[in-house]
Short mmCIF file of N, CA and C in Angstrom, two decimals:
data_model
loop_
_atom_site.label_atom_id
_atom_site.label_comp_id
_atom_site.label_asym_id
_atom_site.label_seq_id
_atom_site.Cartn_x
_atom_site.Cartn_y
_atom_site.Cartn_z
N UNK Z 273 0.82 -1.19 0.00
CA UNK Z 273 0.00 0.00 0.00
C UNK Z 273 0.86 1.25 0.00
N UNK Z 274 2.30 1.42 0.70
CA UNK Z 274 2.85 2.10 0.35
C UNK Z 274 3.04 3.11 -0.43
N UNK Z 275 3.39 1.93 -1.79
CA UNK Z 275 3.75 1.91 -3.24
C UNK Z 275 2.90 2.84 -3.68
N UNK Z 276 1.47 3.21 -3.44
CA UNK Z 276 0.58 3.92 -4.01
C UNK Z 276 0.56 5.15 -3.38
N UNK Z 277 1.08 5.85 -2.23
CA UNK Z 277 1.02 6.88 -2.27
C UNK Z 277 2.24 7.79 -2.65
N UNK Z 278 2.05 9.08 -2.94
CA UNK Z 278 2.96 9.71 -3.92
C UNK Z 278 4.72 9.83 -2.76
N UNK Z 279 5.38 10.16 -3.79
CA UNK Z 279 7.00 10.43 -3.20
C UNK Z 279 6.98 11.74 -3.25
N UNK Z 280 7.57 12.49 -2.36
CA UNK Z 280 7.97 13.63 -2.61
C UNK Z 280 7.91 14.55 -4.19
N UNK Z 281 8.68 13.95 -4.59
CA UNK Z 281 9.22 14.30 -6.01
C UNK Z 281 7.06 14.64 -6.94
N UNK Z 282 7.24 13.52 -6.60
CA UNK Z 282 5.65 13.63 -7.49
C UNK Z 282 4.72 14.81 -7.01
N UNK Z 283 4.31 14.60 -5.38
CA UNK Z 283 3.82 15.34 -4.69
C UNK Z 283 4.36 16.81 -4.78
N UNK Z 284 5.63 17.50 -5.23
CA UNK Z 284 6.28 18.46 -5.57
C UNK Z 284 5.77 19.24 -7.07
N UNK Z 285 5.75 18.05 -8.08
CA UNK Z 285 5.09 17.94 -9.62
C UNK Z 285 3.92 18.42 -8.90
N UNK Z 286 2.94 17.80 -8.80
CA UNK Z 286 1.59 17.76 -8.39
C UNK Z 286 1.16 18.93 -8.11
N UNK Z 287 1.99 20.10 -6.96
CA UNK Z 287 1.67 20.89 -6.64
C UNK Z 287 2.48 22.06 -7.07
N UNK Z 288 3.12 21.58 -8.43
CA UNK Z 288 3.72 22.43 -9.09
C UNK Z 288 4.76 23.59 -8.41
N UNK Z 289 5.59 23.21 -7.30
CA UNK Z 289 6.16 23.23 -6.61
C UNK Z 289 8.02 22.40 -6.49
N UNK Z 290 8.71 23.08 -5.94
CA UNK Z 290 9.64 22.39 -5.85
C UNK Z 290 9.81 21.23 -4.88
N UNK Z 291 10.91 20.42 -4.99
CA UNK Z 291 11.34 19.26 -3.92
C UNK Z 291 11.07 19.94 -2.46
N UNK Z 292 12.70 20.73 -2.71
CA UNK Z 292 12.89 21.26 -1.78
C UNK Z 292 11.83 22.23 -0.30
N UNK Z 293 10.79 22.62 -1.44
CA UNK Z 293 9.85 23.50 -0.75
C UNK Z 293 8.88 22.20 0.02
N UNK Z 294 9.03 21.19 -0.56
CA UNK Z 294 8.15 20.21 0.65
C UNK Z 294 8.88 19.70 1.29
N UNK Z 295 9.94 19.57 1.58
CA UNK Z 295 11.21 19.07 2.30
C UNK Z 295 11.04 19.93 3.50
N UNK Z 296 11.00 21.51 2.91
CA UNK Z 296 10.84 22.70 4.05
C UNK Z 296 9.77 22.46 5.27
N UNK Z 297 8.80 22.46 4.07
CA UNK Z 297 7.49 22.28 4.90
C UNK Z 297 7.37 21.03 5.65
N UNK Z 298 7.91 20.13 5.43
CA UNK Z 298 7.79 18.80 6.35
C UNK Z 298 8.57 18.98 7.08
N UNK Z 299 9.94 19.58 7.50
CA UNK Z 299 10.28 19.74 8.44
C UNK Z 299 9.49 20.70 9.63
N UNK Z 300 8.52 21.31 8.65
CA UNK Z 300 7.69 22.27 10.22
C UNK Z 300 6.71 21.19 10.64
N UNK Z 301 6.74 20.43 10.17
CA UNK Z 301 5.22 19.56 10.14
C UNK Z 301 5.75 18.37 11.73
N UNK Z 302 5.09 17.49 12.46
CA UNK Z 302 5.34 17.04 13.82
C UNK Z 302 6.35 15.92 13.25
N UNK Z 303 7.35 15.58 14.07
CA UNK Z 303 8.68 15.08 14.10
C UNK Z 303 7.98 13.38 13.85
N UNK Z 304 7.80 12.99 13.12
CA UNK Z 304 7.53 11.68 12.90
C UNK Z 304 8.23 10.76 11.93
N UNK Z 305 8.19 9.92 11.96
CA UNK Z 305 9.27 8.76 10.93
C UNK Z 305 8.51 8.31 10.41
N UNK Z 306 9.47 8.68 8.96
CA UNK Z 306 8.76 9.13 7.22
C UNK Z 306 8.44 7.76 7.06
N UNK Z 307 7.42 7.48 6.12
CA UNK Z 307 7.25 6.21 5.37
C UNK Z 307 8.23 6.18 4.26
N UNK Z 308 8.76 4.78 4.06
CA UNK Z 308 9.54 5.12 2.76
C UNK Z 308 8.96 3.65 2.00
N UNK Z 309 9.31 3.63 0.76
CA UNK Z 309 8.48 2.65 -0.14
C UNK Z 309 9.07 1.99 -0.26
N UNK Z 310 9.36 0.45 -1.00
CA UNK Z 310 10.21 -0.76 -0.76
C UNK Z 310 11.69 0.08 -1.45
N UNK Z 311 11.51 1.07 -2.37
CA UNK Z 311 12.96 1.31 -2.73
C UNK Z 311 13.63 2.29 -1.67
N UNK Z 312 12.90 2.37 -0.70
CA UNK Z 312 13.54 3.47 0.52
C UNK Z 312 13.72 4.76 0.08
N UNK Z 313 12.37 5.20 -0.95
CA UNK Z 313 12.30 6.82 -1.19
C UNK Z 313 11.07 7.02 -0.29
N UNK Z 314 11.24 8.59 0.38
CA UNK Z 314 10.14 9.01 1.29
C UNK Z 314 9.00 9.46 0.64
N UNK Z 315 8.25 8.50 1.04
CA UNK Z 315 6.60 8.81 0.63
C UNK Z 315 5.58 9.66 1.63
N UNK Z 316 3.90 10.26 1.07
CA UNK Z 316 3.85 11.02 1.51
C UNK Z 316 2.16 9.95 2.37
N UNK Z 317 2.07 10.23 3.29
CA UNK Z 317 0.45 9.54 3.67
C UNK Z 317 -0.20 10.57 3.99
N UNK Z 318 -1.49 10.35 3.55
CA UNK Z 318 -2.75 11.19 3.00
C UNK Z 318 -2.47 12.26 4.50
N UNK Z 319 -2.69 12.09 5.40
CA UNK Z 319 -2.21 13.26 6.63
C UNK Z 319 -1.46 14.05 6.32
N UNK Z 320 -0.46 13.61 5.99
CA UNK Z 320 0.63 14.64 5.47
C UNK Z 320 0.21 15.45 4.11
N UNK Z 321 0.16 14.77 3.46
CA UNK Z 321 -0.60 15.61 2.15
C UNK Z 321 -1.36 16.26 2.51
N UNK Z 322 -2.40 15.88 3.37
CA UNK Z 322 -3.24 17.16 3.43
C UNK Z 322 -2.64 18.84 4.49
N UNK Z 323 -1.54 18.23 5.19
CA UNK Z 323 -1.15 19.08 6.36
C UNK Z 323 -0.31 20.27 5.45
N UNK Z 324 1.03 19.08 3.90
CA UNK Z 324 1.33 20.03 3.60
C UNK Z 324 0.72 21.16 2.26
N UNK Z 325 -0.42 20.50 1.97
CA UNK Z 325 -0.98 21.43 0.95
C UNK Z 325 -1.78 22.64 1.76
N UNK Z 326 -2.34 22.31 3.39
CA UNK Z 326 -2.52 23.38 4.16
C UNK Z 326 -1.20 24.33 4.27
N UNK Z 327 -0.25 24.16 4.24
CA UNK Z 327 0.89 24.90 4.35
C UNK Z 327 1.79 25.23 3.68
N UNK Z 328 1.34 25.02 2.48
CA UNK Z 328 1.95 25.55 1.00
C UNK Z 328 1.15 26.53 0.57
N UNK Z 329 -0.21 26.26 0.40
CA UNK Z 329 -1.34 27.32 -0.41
C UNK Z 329 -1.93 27.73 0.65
N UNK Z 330 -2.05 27.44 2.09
CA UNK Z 330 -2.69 29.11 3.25
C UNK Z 330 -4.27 28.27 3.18
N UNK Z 331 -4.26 27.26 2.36
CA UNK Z 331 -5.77 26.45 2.55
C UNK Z 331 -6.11 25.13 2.63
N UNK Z 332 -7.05 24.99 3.38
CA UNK Z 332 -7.43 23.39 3.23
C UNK Z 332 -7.35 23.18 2.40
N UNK Z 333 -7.22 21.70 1.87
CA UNK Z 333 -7.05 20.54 0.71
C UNK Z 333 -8.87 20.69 1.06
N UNK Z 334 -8.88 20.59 -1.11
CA UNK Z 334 -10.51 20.29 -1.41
C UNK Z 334 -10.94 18.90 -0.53
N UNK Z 335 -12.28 19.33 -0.30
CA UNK Z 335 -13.10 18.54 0.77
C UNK Z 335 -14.15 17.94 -0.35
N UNK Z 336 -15.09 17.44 0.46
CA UNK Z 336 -16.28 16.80 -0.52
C UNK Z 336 -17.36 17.99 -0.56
N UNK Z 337 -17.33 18.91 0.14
CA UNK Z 337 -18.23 19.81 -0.12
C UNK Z 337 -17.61 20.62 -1.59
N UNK Z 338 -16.09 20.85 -1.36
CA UNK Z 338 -15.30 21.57 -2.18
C UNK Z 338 -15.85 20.89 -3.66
N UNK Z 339 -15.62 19.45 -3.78
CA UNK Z 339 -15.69 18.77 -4.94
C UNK Z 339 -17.26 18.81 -5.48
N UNK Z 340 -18.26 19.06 -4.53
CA UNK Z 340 -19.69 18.98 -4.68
C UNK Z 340 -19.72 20.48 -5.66
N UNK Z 341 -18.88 21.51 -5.04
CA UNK Z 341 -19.64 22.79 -5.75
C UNK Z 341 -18.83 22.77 -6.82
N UNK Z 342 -17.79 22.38 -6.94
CA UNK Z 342 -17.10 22.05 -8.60
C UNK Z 342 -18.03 21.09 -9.65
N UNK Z 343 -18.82 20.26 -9.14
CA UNK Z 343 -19.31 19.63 -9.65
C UNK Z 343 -20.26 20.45 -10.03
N UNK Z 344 -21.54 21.38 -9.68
CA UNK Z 344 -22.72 22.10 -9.42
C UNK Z 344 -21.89 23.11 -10.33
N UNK Z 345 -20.98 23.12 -9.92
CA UNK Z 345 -20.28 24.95 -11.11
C UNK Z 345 -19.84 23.76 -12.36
N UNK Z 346 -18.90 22.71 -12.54
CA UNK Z 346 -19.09 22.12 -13.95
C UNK Z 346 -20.49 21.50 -14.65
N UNK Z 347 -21.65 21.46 -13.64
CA UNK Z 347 -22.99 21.33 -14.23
C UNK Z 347 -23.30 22.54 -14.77
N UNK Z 348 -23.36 23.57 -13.84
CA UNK Z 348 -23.64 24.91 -14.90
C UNK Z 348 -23.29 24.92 -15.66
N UNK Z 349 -22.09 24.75 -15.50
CA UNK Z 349 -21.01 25.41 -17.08
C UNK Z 349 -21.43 24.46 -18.22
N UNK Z 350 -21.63 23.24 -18.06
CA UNK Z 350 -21.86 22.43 -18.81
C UNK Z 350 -23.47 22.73 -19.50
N UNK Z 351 -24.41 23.38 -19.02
CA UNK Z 351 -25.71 23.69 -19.16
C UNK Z 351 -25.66 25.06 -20.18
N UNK Z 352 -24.76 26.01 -19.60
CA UNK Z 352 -24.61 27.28 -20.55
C UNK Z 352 -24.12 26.76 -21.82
N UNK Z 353 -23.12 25.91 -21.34
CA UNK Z 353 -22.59 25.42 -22.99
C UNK Z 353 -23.42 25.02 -24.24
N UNK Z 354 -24.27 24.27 -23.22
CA UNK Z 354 -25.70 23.73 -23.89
C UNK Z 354 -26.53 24.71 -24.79
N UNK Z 355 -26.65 25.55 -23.51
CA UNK Z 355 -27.77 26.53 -24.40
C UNK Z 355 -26.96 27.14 -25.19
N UNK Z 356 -25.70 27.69 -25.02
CA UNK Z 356 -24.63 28.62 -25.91
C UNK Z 356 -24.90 27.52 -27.68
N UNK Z 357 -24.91 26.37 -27.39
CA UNK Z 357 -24.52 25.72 -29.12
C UNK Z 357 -25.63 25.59 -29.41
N UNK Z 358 -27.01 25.52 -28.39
CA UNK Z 358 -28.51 25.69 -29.36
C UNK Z 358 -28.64 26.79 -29.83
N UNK Z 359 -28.32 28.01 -28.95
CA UNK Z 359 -27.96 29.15 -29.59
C UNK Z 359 -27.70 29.82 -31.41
N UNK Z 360 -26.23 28.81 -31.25
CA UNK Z 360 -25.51 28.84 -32.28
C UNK Z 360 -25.91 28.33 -33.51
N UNK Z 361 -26.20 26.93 -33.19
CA UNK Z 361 -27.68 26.26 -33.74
C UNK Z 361 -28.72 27.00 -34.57
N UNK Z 362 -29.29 27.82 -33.79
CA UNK Z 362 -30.47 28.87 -34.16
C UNK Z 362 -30.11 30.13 -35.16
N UNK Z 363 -28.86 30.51 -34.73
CA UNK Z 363 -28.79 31.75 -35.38
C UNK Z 363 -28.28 30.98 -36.83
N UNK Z 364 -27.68 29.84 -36.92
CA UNK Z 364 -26.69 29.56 -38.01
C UNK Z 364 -28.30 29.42 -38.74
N UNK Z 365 -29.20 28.51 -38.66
CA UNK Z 365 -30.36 28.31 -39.20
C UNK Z 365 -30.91 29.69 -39.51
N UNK Z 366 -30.88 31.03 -38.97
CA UNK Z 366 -31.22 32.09 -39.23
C UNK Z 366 -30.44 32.30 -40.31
N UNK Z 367 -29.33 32.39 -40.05
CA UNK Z 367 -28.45 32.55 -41.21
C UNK Z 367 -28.84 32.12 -42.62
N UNK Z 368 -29.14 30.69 -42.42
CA UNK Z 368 -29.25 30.45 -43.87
C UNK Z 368 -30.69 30.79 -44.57
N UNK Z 369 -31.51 30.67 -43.52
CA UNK Z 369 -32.88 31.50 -43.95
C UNK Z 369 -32.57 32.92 -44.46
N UNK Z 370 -31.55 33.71 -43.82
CA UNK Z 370 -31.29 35.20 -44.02
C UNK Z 370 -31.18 34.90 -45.87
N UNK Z 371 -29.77 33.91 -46.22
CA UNK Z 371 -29.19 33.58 -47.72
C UNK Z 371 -29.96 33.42 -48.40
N UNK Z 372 -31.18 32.32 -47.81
CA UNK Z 372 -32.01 31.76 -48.98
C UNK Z 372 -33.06 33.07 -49.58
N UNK Z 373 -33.38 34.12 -48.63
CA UNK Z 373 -34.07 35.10 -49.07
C UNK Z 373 -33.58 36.00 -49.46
N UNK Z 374 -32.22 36.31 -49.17
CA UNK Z 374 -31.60 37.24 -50.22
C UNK Z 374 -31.23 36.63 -51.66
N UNK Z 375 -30.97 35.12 -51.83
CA UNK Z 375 -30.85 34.63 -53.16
C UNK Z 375 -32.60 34.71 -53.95
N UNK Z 376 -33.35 34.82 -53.00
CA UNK Z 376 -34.72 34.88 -54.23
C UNK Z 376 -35.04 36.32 -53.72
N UNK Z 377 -34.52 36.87 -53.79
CA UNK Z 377 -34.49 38.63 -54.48
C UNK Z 377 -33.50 38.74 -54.99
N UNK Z 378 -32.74 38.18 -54.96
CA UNK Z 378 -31.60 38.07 -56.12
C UNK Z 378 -32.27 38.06 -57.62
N UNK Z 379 -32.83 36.98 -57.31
CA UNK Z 379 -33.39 36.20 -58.29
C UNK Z 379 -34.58 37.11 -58.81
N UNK Z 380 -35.38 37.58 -58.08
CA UNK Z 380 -36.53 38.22 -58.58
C UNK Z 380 -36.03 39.62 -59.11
N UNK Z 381 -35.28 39.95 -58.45
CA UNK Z 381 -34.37 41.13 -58.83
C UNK Z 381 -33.81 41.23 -60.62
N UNK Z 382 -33.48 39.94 -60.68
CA UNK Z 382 -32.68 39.73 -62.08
C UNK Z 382 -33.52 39.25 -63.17
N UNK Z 383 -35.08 38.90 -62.40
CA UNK Z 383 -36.16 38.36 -63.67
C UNK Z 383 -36.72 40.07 -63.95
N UNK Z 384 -36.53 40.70 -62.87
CA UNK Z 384 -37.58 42.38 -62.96
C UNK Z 384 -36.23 43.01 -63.91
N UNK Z 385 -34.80 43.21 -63.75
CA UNK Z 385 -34.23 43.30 -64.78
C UNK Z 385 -34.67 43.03 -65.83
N UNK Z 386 -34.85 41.61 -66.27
CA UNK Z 386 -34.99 41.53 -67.67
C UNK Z 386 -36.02 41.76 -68.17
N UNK Z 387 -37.19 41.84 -67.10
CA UNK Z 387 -38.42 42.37 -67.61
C UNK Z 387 -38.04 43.77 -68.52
N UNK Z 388 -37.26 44.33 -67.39
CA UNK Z 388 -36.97 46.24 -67.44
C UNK Z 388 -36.27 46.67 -68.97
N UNK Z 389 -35.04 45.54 -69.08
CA UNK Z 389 -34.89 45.34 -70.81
C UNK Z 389 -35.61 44.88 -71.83
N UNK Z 390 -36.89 44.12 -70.97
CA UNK Z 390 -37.85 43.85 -72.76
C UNK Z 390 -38.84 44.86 -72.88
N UNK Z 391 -38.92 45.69 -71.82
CA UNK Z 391 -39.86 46.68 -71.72
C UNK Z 391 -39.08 47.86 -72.44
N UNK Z 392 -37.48 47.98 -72.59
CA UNK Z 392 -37.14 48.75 -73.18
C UNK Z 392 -36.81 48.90 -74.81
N UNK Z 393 -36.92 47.73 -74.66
CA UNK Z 393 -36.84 47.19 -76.03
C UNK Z 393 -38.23 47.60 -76.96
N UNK Z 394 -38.49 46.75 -76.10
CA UNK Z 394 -40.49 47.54 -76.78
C UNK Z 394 -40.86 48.69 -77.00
N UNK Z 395 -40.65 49.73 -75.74
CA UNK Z 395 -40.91 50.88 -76.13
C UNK Z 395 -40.06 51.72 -77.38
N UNK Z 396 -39.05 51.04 -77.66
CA UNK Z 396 -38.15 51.46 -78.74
C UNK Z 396 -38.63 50.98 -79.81
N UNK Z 397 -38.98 50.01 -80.20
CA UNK Z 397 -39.53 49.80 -81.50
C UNK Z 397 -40.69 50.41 -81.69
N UNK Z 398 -41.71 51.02 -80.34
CA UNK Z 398 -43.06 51.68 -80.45
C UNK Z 398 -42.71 53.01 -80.92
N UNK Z 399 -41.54 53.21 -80.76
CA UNK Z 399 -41.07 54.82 -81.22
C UNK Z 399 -40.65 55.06 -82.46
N UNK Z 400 -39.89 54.00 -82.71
CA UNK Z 400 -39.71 53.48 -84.12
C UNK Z 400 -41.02 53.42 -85.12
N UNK Z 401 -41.54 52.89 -84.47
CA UNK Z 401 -43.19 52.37 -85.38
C UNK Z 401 -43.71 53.87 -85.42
N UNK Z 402 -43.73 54.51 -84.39
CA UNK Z 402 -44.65 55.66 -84.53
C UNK Z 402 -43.83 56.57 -85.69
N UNK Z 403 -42.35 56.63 -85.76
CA UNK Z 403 -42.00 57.32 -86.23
C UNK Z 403 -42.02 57.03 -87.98
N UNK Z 404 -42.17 56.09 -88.06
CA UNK Z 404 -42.57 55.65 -89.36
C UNK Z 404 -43.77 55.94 -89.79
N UNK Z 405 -44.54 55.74 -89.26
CA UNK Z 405 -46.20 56.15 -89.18
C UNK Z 405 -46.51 57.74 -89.40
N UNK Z 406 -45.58 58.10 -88.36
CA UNK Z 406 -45.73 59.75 -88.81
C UNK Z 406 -45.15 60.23 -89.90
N UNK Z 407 -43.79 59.37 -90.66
CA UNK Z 407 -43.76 59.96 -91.66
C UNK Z 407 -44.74 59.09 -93.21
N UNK Z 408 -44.84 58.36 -92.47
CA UNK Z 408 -45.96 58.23 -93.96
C UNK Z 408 -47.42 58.93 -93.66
N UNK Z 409 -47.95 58.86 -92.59
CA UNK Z 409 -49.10 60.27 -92.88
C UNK Z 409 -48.36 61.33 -93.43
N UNK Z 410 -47.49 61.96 -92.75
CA UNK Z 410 -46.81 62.96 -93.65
C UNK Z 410 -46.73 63.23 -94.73
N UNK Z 411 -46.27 62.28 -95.60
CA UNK Z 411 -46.01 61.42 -96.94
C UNK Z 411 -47.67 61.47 -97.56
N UNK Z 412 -48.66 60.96 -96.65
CA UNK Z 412 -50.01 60.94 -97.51
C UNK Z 412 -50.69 62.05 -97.40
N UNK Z 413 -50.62 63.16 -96.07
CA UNK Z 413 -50.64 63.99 -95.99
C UNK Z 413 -50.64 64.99 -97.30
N UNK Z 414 -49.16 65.14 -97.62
CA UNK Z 414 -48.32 65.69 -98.67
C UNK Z 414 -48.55 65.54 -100.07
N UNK Z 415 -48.87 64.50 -100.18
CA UNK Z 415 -50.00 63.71 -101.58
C UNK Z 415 -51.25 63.91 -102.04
N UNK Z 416 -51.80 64.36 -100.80
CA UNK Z 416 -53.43 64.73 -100.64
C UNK Z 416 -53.46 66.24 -100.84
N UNK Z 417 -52.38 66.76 -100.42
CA UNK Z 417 -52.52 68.36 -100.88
C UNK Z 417 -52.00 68.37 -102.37
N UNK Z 418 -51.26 67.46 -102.84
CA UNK Z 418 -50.59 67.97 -104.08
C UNK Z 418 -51.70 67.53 -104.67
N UNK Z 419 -52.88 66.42 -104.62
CA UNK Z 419 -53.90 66.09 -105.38
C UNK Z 419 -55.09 67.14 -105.59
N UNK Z 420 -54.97 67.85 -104.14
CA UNK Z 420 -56.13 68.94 -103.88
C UNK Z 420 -55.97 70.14 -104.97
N UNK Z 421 -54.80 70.13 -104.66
CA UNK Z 421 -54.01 71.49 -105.38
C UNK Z 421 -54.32 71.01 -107.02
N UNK Z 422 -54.06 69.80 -107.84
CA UNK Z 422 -53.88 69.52 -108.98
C UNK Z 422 -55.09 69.38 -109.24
N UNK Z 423 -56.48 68.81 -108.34
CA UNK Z 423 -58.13 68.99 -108.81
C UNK Z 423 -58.16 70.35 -108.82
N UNK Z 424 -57.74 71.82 -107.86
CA UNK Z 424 -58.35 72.93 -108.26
C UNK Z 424 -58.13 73.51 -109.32
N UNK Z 425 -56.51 73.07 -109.53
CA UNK Z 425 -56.52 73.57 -110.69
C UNK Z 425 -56.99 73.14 -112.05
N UNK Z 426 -57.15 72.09 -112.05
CA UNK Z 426 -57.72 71.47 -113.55
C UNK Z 426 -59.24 72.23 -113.26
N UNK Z 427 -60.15 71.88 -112.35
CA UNK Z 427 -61.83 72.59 -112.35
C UNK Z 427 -61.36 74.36 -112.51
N UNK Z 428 -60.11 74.63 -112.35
CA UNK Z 428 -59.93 76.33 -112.64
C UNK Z 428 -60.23 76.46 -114.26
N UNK Z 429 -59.22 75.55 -114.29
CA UNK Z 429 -59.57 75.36 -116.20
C UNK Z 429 -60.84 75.06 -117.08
N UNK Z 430 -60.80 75.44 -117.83
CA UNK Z 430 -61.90 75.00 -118.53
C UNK Z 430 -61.90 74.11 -118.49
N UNK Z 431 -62.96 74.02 -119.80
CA UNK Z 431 -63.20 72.56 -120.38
C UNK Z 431 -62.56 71.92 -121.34
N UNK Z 432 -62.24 72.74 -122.53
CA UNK Z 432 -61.28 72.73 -123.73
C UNK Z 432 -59.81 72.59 -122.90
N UNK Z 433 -59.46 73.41 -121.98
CA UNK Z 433 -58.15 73.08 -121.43
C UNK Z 433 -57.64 71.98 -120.93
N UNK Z 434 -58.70 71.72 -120.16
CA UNK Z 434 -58.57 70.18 -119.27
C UNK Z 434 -58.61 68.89 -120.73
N UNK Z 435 -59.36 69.12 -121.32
CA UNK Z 435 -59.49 68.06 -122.50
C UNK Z 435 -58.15 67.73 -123.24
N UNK Z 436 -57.68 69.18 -123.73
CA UNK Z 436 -56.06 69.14 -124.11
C UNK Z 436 -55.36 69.05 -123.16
N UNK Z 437 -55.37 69.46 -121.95
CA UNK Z 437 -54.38 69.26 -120.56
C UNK Z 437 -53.65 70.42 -120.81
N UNK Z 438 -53.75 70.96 -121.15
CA UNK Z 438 -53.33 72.59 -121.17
C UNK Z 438 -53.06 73.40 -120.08
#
């Protein structure tokens, strides 16, 4: 049973601490004869461990109450975490709802474009058309007076004139 509790050296590791500084402290600690392990290095029994971690860090060694509220504070923590990644969860799903509705106004965006170019298109050939239109009334317009003009004058003429075309 020895064998299983820590050596100095470890107990030093452990408490991130030097050799020497538990060497110190066990000498303040009550004059008793050290355990040593079958290889005759000085080991530490749970009394002592707890006497010198009281007298290294100024505090009791964690208790079961100590370990209870670590437990109750790693349940919290473990609970926020929880809600923190449903969280994350939610907004990422927002997210892609946000994409999918900016890609169909994208989209509607780029069909009302092309609407906006066939509508321009159209009205250009309607301008075109009209402008053709206006010049052939013009054109018949222009025909209808030269005809008006060419009946008054033939009925100006006689009869003998108009017959010869005179």
């Amino acid at each position: 049973m020895s064998d299983k509790r820590p050596t100095v050296k470890e107990f030093a590791d452990k408490l991130d601490v030097s050799k020497q500084t538990i060497h110190n402290h066990l000498k303040k600690l009550d004059k008793e004869e050290r355990t040593t392990n079958s290889r005759g290095i000085i080991v530490l029994t749970d009394r002592e461990q707890h006497q010198l971690i009281e007298s290294i860090t100024g505090k009791p060694p964690a208790t079961d109450q100590t370990e209870k509220d670590e437990k109750s504070i790693n349940q919290e923590l473990s609970n926020t975490i929880e809600e923190l990644r449903q969280e994350i969860i939610q907004l990422q799903e927002d997210i892609k709802e946000k994409k999918s509705q900016i890609e169909e106004s994208n989209t509607r965006n780029g069909r009302q474009a092309d609407q906006i170019d066939e509508l321009n298109r159209l009205l250009d050939q309607q301008q075109q058309l009209q402008a053709v239109t206006q010049k052939q009334l013009d054109n018949a317009l222009e025909d209808k007076t030269k005809l008006l003009e060419y009946k008054e004058e033939q009925e100006s003429k006689g009869f003998w004139a108009r017959l010869f075309n005179r």
